[in-house]
Amino acid sequence: MSDSPAEQVDVGALYRQYAPMVLRRVRQFVGTADAEEATHDVFLRALERSSSFRAESSPATWLYRLATNYCINRIRDQKRRRELLAEHGPMVFGRPERASNQEASVFLSELWSALDPELALIGTLYYVDGMTTQEIGRVVGCSDRTVANRLKTLAAKAREAAGGAS
Amino acid sequence: MKPPLTSEVFGRDGHLLELAVSRSLCEPVSAAFRRQIDAHVAECSACREVFEAIEEADAAVTLEPPAWLLKAAEGDGPAPATADRSGGQVIELAEGRRRRRWVAAAASLAVAATALFVLVPRGGAPTPEDADQLRRKSSALDLEVYVHDGERARLAADGTIVHEGDRAGFRIWPRRDGHLMIVGVDARQDVYLCYPQRAKGQSTTIKATASPIVVNEAVRFDDQLGAEHLFALICDEPFTLADLAPQLRRAASGATIQEDAPALRAGCVQKRLVLDKRATGGER
């Protein structure tokens, strides 16, 4: 199989079919004003990383992961994070309609800079999206056992950040 | 006996995953997957609301890939830096013309490919007074205009002071089916299209919704100062901007901010908002 993105992914078709979903997803993290730019960037990443598209994963799942990863990395930028917090407050990190998620995502946001990208992604999918470990494994591309172990690591880091025993 | 919940459809709380809803709406899924979604939506009002909200949000968005992305996909050079992107959804105004009119009656067709996205902020929630104004249920159509001045977005009302360069986004609440258009008329009586910008001056079909929907296009105000009239219309039959322009000009010229505009067209419902556009740096 060629590594040429152009030969593997029809980005135009992908964009027309999935851009509303990606736009909606990135709005949960970056705010509406930046969502358009972020959506474009996600599809650019899809183009650049088309080789990461696994045949067993649906395009929606793949783009969902790319979009979430993109947003996490964007938020990990400390300067950007401060701007977002100042502009939108903690709501930007989660789904405002679920109070418990707000608390979890605010807490996660505090940990963001200390987490590696995959751990942040798994934490987001678990605490913010409420996914099961099996589904996280499907999205991220690892076993649910790996996900469970990563969640234990995340919990330990959270305890440490909260001042408890690690 | 109910089938077991599968992790690809349901979250740990037993409700539908957003990803599952998204997949069911935008790509082919297995019959079993869809059956689980349908069955759960039928009996869970919370998930039904989420499902409908997602469905409406996605249906309200029509997106075309920006030209630079397609060029990059064709291997025609690397993607430009964010600041250099043009021809997509965001207009980057030319240096020295940052306050130019970017949507004018004569240019409205050319503007079709340069829609801006609406700027309804999560963090900039309307005040209770605003919300009360927004939730009027007396008419078949409500229009909400959000104005973003580069720093924050706010909900506009009649007489709200706006400035050249501000961006206006729209949220509508159609309570009847029909054909929709949002248009503006500035103080020079220039008529310009706000939505749908990609339809080349044609109205777009719209279905009644249970809640307001965000319009995925916005406009940036030019330097023509004075009263800026914004109209949203839903009509029984399809119509064009050209059909409406004379009535719009008359309505805009004959009405002050306090007066309501007369009905523009038979078989239509309309909402109008009149903003007070001033030079940048003036009163807010």
XYZ file of C-alpha atoms in Angstrom:
450
model
C 0.000 0.000 0.000
C 1.323 3.404 -0.851
C 2.070 5.874 1.894
C 0.854 8.723 -0.221
C -1.973 10.352 1.688
C -3.610 11.468 -1.506
C -3.886 7.875 -2.663
C -5.283 6.605 0.603
C -7.753 9.230 1.712
C -10.160 11.303 -0.315
C -10.019 14.272 2.010
C -12.629 16.212 0.067
C -15.182 13.438 0.407
C -14.174 12.804 3.992
C -14.572 16.487 4.782
C -18.039 16.755 3.268
C -19.248 13.693 5.121
C -17.647 14.169 8.508
C -16.878 17.871 8.938
C -20.088 18.590 10.904
C -19.162 15.853 13.364
C -15.596 17.103 13.685
C -16.768 20.689 14.045
C -19.125 19.651 16.821
C -16.390 17.699 18.579
C -13.775 20.455 18.491
C -16.311 23.005 19.704
C -16.427 21.105 22.971
C -12.786 21.932 23.555
C -11.677 25.006 21.695
C -14.769 27.192 21.693
C -16.856 28.172 18.724
C -14.693 31.026 17.508
C -11.734 28.736 16.848
C -13.695 25.669 15.840
C -13.539 26.292 12.122
C -9.784 26.602 12.070
C -9.488 23.562 14.298
C -11.748 21.559 11.992
C -9.546 22.380 9.039
C -6.494 21.377 11.006
C -8.025 18.050 11.960
C -8.603 17.212 8.311
C -5.109 18.336 7.473
C -3.893 15.880 10.094
C -6.110 13.227 8.589
C -4.366 13.865 5.319
C -0.929 13.784 6.878
C -1.618 10.719 8.989
C -3.771 8.696 6.674
C -1.477 5.758 7.215
C -2.713 5.654 10.822
C -6.208 4.919 9.635
C -6.787 1.343 10.600
C -8.985 -0.723 8.407
C -10.921 -2.042 11.374
C -11.822 1.437 12.579
C -14.619 3.487 11.099
C -13.718 6.876 9.598
C -15.879 8.546 12.240
C -13.988 6.832 15.053
C -10.655 7.687 13.481
C -11.602 11.364 12.994
C -13.066 11.514 16.500
C -9.704 10.418 17.871
C -7.788 12.815 15.637
C -10.056 15.675 16.654
C -9.792 14.856 20.342
C -6.025 14.497 20.129
C -5.739 17.728 18.221
C -7.749 19.588 20.841
C -5.819 18.078 23.717
C -2.522 19.061 22.169
C -3.843 22.513 21.548
C -4.948 22.848 25.129
C -1.607 21.484 26.338
C -0.036 24.568 24.915
C 0.201 26.516 28.138
C -0.261 29.898 26.589
C -3.271 28.774 24.662
C -4.636 27.078 27.747
C -4.423 30.235 29.784
C -6.191 32.169 27.052
C -8.959 29.615 26.871
C -9.419 29.506 30.598
C -9.595 33.277 30.721
C -11.999 33.401 27.827
C -14.293 30.519 28.518
C -13.585 29.244 31.989
C -13.588 25.560 32.773
C -16.649 24.908 30.624
C -14.463 24.632 27.593
C -13.062 21.337 28.738
C -16.202 19.380 28.985
C -19.791 18.884 28.134
C -21.580 21.565 30.073
C -24.800 19.642 30.292
C -23.319 17.106 32.668
C -22.272 18.534 35.996
C -20.235 15.523 37.037
C -18.326 15.702 33.786
C -17.610 19.354 34.362
C -15.905 18.544 37.630
C -13.943 15.728 36.077
C -12.902 17.762 33.092
C -11.896 20.759 35.161
C -9.761 18.461 37.249
C -8.326 16.914 34.126
C -7.553 20.328 32.762
C -5.382 20.968 35.780
C -3.471 17.795 35.062
C -3.182 18.427 31.357
C 0.324 19.723 31.261
C 1.617 16.815 33.320
C 0.136 14.074 31.168
C 1.528 12.484 28.067
C -0.763 12.877 25.046
C -2.069 9.324 25.048
C -2.873 9.442 28.736
C -4.677 12.735 28.259
C -6.654 11.231 25.386
C -7.611 8.176 27.417
C -8.555 10.364 30.368
C -10.723 12.550 28.170
C -12.521 9.606 26.623
C -13.066 8.026 30.036
C -13.910 10.976 32.260
C -15.387 13.447 29.798
C -17.023 11.151 27.247
C -17.899 8.379 29.662
C -16.623 5.633 27.400
C -15.972 2.103 28.548
C -12.433 0.777 28.535
C -13.360 -1.454 25.604
C -14.541 1.462 23.514
C -11.526 3.548 24.474
C -9.351 0.686 23.332
C -11.194 0.634 20.041
C -10.770 4.371 19.551
C -7.157 4.603 20.671
C -6.053 1.346 19.117
C -4.957 -0.690 22.114
C -6.352 -3.405 24.366
C -8.858 -2.628 27.077
C -6.328 -4.036 29.539
C -3.865 -1.380 28.419
C -6.556 1.232 28.818
C -7.298 0.019 32.331
C -3.615 0.210 33.243
C -3.347 3.691 31.802
C -6.379 4.753 33.817
C -4.689 3.459 36.958
C -1.678 5.579 36.084
C -3.926 8.544 35.539
C -5.659 7.994 38.865
C -2.287 7.827 40.604
C -1.216 11.072 38.985
C -4.522 12.628 39.973
C -4.045 11.553 43.588
C -0.546 12.924 43.498
C -1.762 16.211 42.049
C -4.444 16.392 44.715
C -1.826 15.954 47.422
C -2.635 12.364 48.326
C -0.495 9.255 48.281
C 0.547 8.082 44.860
C -34.847 -10.333 27.330
C -32.999 -7.179 26.430
C -29.747 -7.617 24.555
C -26.601 -6.681 26.501
C -25.339 -3.145 26.146
C -22.370 -2.993 23.846
C -19.426 -0.783 24.597
C -19.369 0.757 21.145
C -22.871 2.145 21.590
C -23.234 2.836 25.297
C -21.068 4.596 27.832
C -20.400 3.529 31.381
C -23.555 5.304 32.504
C -25.681 3.186 30.192
C -26.499 6.090 27.889
C -25.580 6.525 24.265
C -22.043 7.609 23.482
C -21.778 10.755 21.469
C -19.463 8.925 19.102
C -22.090 6.255 18.579
C -24.731 8.857 17.791
C -22.342 10.565 15.419
C -21.544 7.317 13.662
C -25.200 6.454 13.259
C -25.826 9.828 11.655
C -22.873 10.151 9.343
C -21.805 6.712 8.195
C -23.236 3.276 7.515
C -23.464 1.165 10.641
C -24.546 -2.401 11.198
C -28.198 -3.222 11.613
C -27.541 -4.366 15.173
C -25.788 -1.097 15.994
C -28.668 0.932 14.609
C -31.265 -1.198 16.372
C -29.596 -0.522 19.706
C -29.510 3.199 19.032
C -33.130 3.303 17.897
C -34.367 1.200 20.776
C -32.564 3.291 23.358
C -33.636 6.601 21.856
C -37.223 5.383 21.873
C -37.215 4.829 25.607
C -34.652 7.318 26.978
C -35.744 10.946 26.790
C -32.304 12.264 27.783
C -30.588 10.444 24.953
C -33.390 11.354 22.588
C -32.740 15.025 23.326
C -29.028 14.573 22.773
C -29.650 12.633 19.572
C -32.019 15.277 18.221
C -29.690 18.099 19.200
C -26.787 16.434 17.413
C -28.929 15.670 14.402
C -30.099 19.270 14.198
C -26.642 20.705 14.760
C -25.156 18.591 12.000
C -28.024 19.270 9.637
C -27.583 22.996 10.125
C -23.993 22.810 8.945
C -23.044 22.560 5.313
C -19.317 22.577 4.919
C -17.113 22.541 1.889
C -13.428 21.755 2.215
C -11.239 24.826 1.769
C -9.314 25.012 -1.485
C -5.942 24.882 0.245
C -6.829 21.571 1.858
C -7.865 20.045 -1.462
C -4.653 21.314 -3.026
C -2.668 19.745 -0.231
C -4.574 16.495 -0.767
C -3.617 16.564 -4.419
C -0.001 16.948 -3.445
C -0.003 20.468 -4.822
C 2.304 21.911 -2.202
C 2.117 21.975 1.577
C -0.824 23.458 3.420
C -0.348 27.147 4.119
C 0.171 28.502 7.592
C -3.066 29.383 9.338
C -2.610 33.091 8.770
C -2.149 32.581 5.033
C -5.239 30.485 4.478
C -7.820 32.035 2.238
C -10.549 30.885 -0.035
C -11.958 28.754 2.726
C -14.570 29.749 5.195
C -12.771 32.669 6.802
C -11.988 35.817 4.917
C -8.622 37.289 5.634
C -9.087 40.923 4.744
C -6.391 42.497 2.611
C -3.951 44.771 4.381
C -5.192 48.333 4.324
C -8.740 47.262 3.615
C -9.567 45.678 6.908
C -12.837 47.554 7.131
C -14.008 47.027 3.616
C -17.458 45.726 2.853
C -17.072 42.053 2.350
C -20.605 41.216 1.539
C -22.458 43.612 -0.736
C -25.511 43.178 -2.857
C -23.551 43.200 -6.068
C -20.940 40.890 -4.675
C -23.165 38.561 -2.744
C -22.817 35.749 -5.234
C -19.048 35.991 -5.225
C -19.096 35.803 -1.488
C -20.735 32.392 -1.574
C -17.473 30.601 -0.972
C -16.367 32.833 1.835
C -18.798 32.126 4.602
C -17.776 32.804 8.139
C -18.770 30.560 10.946
C -21.153 31.715 13.568
C -19.703 32.824 16.854
C -22.091 31.665 19.502
C -19.882 31.294 22.550
C -20.165 28.641 25.224
C -18.673 31.003 27.748
C -20.587 34.071 26.595
C -23.999 32.966 27.658
C -26.799 35.480 27.276
C -28.068 37.302 30.335
C -31.471 36.325 31.731
C -32.956 39.340 29.972
C -31.403 38.206 26.748
C -32.637 34.695 27.276
C -36.131 35.968 27.857
C -35.977 37.845 24.617
C -34.604 34.794 22.863
C -37.277 32.432 24.012
C -40.246 34.288 22.721
C -42.563 31.658 21.393
C -45.245 33.820 19.932
C -44.124 33.765 16.336
C -43.258 31.197 13.736
C -39.689 32.449 13.557
C -37.165 33.887 15.960
C -33.895 35.500 15.016
C -30.972 35.941 17.368
C -27.912 37.884 16.329
C -24.603 37.493 18.099
C -21.991 40.168 17.537
C -18.323 39.357 18.054
C -15.985 42.304 18.344
C -12.785 40.275 18.303
C -12.731 39.882 22.052
C -16.128 38.670 23.045
C -19.492 37.800 21.637
C -22.728 39.312 22.830
C -26.332 38.975 21.955
C -27.680 41.930 20.011
C -31.054 43.554 20.409
C -32.726 46.409 18.543
C -30.517 49.467 18.868
C -27.411 47.566 19.931
C -24.302 49.501 19.004
C -21.970 47.568 16.742
C -18.824 48.579 14.910
C -17.235 48.195 11.543
C -15.232 45.011 11.524
C -17.483 43.223 14.029
C -18.742 39.819 13.001
C -22.399 38.907 13.251
C -23.541 35.333 13.654
C -27.099 34.064 13.686
C -29.292 31.631 15.487
C -32.819 31.032 14.329
C -35.762 29.147 15.632
C -38.063 28.104 12.809
C -41.413 26.778 13.936
C -42.738 26.117 10.498
C -41.361 24.519 7.352
C -40.503 26.750 4.427
C -37.727 28.533 2.633
C -35.277 30.566 4.648
C -33.039 33.528 3.977
C -31.239 35.980 6.264
C -30.360 39.303 4.693
C -29.004 42.673 5.722
C -29.581 46.209 4.521
C -27.103 48.879 5.472
C -27.589 52.627 5.792
C -26.688 53.078 2.122
C -29.532 50.736 1.216
C -27.122 48.082 0.019
C -28.721 44.680 0.409
C -26.443 41.777 1.270
C -26.909 38.106 1.854
C -26.132 36.661 5.261
C -27.465 33.134 4.792
C -27.340 30.915 2.817
C -24.237 32.367 1.244
C -23.486 29.300 -0.819
C -26.903 29.177 -2.463
C -26.179 31.954 -4.964
C -28.974 34.221 -3.847
C -31.560 31.468 -3.457
C -33.452 30.731 -0.286
C -32.807 27.395 1.388
C -35.359 24.915 2.633
C -35.816 24.712 6.367
C -37.772 22.418 8.651
C -39.461 23.449 11.853
C -37.298 22.592 14.849
C -37.958 22.015 18.521
C -35.210 24.409 19.570
C -33.061 27.194 18.099
C -30.426 26.182 15.600
C -27.116 27.836 14.899
C -26.532 29.131 11.400
C -23.092 28.139 10.239
C -22.360 31.340 8.375
C -21.731 34.860 9.544
C -20.923 38.284 8.133
C -18.446 40.987 8.985
C -19.709 44.567 9.117
C -18.192 47.056 6.710
C -17.539 50.774 7.192
C -20.954 52.002 6.069
C -22.122 53.497 9.336
C -25.678 53.975 10.525
C -28.677 51.700 10.862
C -27.987 48.098 9.895
C -31.165 46.130 9.293
C -31.056 42.356 9.545
C -34.015 40.314 8.360
C -34.769 36.613 8.597
C -37.608 35.299 6.474
C -39.314 31.988 6.015
C -41.658 31.834 3.044
C -44.008 29.216 1.680
C -42.332 29.264 -1.716
C -38.673 29.493 -2.746
C -37.458 33.026 -3.427
C -34.332 34.900 -4.365
C -32.466 37.866 -2.982
C -33.321 39.759 -6.155
C -37.021 39.128 -5.513
C -36.759 40.722 -2.130
C -34.276 43.542 -2.593
C -36.782 46.315 -3.440
C -39.042 45.447 -0.504
C -36.046 45.206 1.800
C -34.822 48.654 0.801
C -38.251 50.125 1.320
C -38.633 48.474 4.687
C -35.203 49.628 5.798
C -35.718 53.198 4.653
C -39.162 53.590 6.120
C -38.637 52.209 9.560
C -36.830 53.612 12.507
C -35.282 51.407 15.127
C -38.414 51.425 17.231
C -40.890 50.723 14.473
C -41.657 47.292 13.204
C -41.143 46.673 9.522
C -44.188 45.869 7.424
C -44.577 42.370 6.047
C -42.164 42.008 3.190
C -43.878 39.338 1.192
C -47.111 37.380 1.175
C -46.799 33.887 2.573
C -43.775 34.790 4.648
C -42.968 35.211 8.301
C -40.125 37.517 9.187
C -38.034 38.832 12.015
C -36.068 42.017 11.916
C -33.349 43.505 14.034
C -31.920 47.001 13.581
C -28.413 47.628 14.832
C -26.629 50.934 15.207
C -23.300 50.667 13.436
C -20.602 53.088 14.471
C -16.970 53.695 13.733
C -14.413 51.525 15.508
C -13.206 53.033 18.734
C -16.500 54.640 19.550
C -19.042 53.818 22.213
C -19.818 50.179 22.921
